[in-house]
């Protein structure tokens, strides 16, 4: 008769390595976005406050013999699935950095619109770093992942971190904002078509060169104080985005979208990042639902949805 094995002697399968690993990653908005001068490397110096909201993409990673990406949902079919895709770039970078073969079958479910000013592509890259780190058992710290993330795009380190954070440099240097926990209610209004981020920055440069826009000093002190007060009316008054003017110059109808929720007195309306998504601050969940209804009735946007923030960055679920 065989002796039953002591439980401690049984080699347990390491489930994380066999997959699948599922990672959820949020969209971001910028509560404060001040754009400084154009640098020699083609980027602008930023002073921003990032805020992660509850609109998520989901990336599933399974073991495979090669690196392969499939995609469904928002914008699927419009994005290349080859080496230019930020998910593929992120997986390859992590593999190179840790000396592993870049083998994984990745499947992306998109809800965050492409070219919407919500950092959807950067979010997916952050998800790929976190998912492949778990699948390959590379065990990198969040800080090391954030360093790799910066090589992929300016917003990627924030999407590894999540929450509410200050961003400096070209946006890649992030540090968490210390504020008492509070859930903010927002409404996102999605446009029919995306806007190119480089085109919006170029429009800002053009406006500054022609004296249409100024370069303003960018400290977010009033916004940070407003976050601590946990009062949406006070926060609404401090939202600022230097890319809003250029985004509206390229897409004038955004002005009407921003005005649409006036009838239910949205507390503040602003273009998200480089646009064209517009973000409105609501007093509570019920107010957010009213703003969604007004926006959907207005016909001025493709669709609208209520979200909350802050939420964590890319996480295994
Ligand atoms: O970093 P990322 O690749 O996401 O940036 C996309 C583009 O946005 C850059 O190529 C640049 O044109 C513009 N950008 C910028 N300054 C920043 C961030 C982005 O000019 N701080």
PDB file of C-alpha atoms and ligand atoms in Angstrom, residues 38 42-46 122 152-155 169-171 197-198 201, ligand 1:
ATOM      1  CA  UNK A  38       8.282  72.130 -26.200  1.00  0.00           C
ATOM      2  CA  UNK A  42       9.639  66.657 -29.133  1.00  0.00           C
ATOM      3  CA  UNK A  43       7.724  66.329 -25.850  1.00  0.00           C
ATOM      4  CA  UNK A  44       6.289  69.113 -23.722  1.00  0.00           C
ATOM      5  CA  UNK A  45       7.101  69.630 -20.075  1.00  0.00           C
ATOM      6  CA  UNK A  46       3.920  68.864 -18.101  1.00  0.00           C
ATOM      7  CA  UNK A 122      -1.307  53.515 -22.552  1.00  0.00           C
ATOM      8  CA  UNK A 152       6.485  52.936 -23.774  1.00  0.00           C
ATOM      9  CA  UNK A 153       4.561  56.187 -23.283  1.00  0.00           C
ATOM     10  CA  UNK A 154       4.234  59.226 -21.040  1.00  0.00           C
ATOM     11  CA  UNK A 155       0.950  58.095 -19.393  1.00  0.00           C
ATOM     12  CA  UNK A 169       8.518  65.661 -16.742  1.00  0.00           C
ATOM     13  CA  UNK A 170       6.698  64.611 -19.915  1.00  0.00           C
ATOM     14  CA  UNK A 171       4.066  63.060 -17.593  1.00  0.00           C
ATOM     15  CA  UNK A 197      -2.674  63.691 -29.540  1.00  0.00           C
ATOM     16  CA  UNK A 198       0.367  65.027 -31.506  1.00  0.00           C
ATOM     17  CA  UNK A 201      -0.091  69.515 -28.998  1.00  0.00           C
TER      18      UNK A 201
HETATM   19  O1  LIG B   1       4.191  59.653 -24.711  1.00  0.00           O
HETATM   20  P1  LIG B   1       3.216  59.355 -25.800  1.00  0.00           P
HETATM   21  O2  LIG B   1       3.797  58.478 -26.865  1.00  0.00           O
HETATM   22  O3  LIG B   1       1.896  58.845 -25.313  1.00  0.00           O
HETATM   23  O4  LIG B   1       2.905  60.742 -26.498  1.00  0.00           O
HETATM   24  C1  LIG B   1       2.202  60.832 -27.721  1.00  0.00           C
HETATM   25  C2  LIG B   1       2.505  62.176 -28.369  1.00  0.00           C
HETATM   26  O5  LIG B   1       1.921  63.238 -27.600  1.00  0.00           O
HETATM   27  C3  LIG B   1       3.967  62.521 -28.477  1.00  0.00           C
HETATM   28  O6  LIG B   1       4.530  61.986 -29.647  1.00  0.00           O
HETATM   29  C4  LIG B   1       3.924  64.052 -28.519  1.00  0.00           C
HETATM   30  O7  LIG B   1       3.568  64.506 -29.796  1.00  0.00           O
HETATM   31  C5  LIG B   1       2.770  64.379 -27.597  1.00  0.00           C
HETATM   32  N1  LIG B   1       3.214  64.656 -26.226  1.00  0.00           N
HETATM   33  C6  LIG B   1       3.867  65.839 -25.954  1.00  0.00           C
HETATM   34  N2  LIG B   1       4.291  66.103 -24.673  1.00  0.00           N
HETATM   35  C7  LIG B   1       4.023  65.238 -23.672  1.00  0.00           C
HETATM   36  C8  LIG B   1       3.337  64.026 -23.928  1.00  0.00           C
HETATM   37  C9  LIG B   1       2.934  63.773 -25.222  1.00  0.00           C
HETATM   38  O8  LIG B   1       4.114  66.657 -26.842  1.00  0.00           O
HETATM   39  N3  LIG B   1       4.421  65.536 -22.427  1.00  0.00           N
END
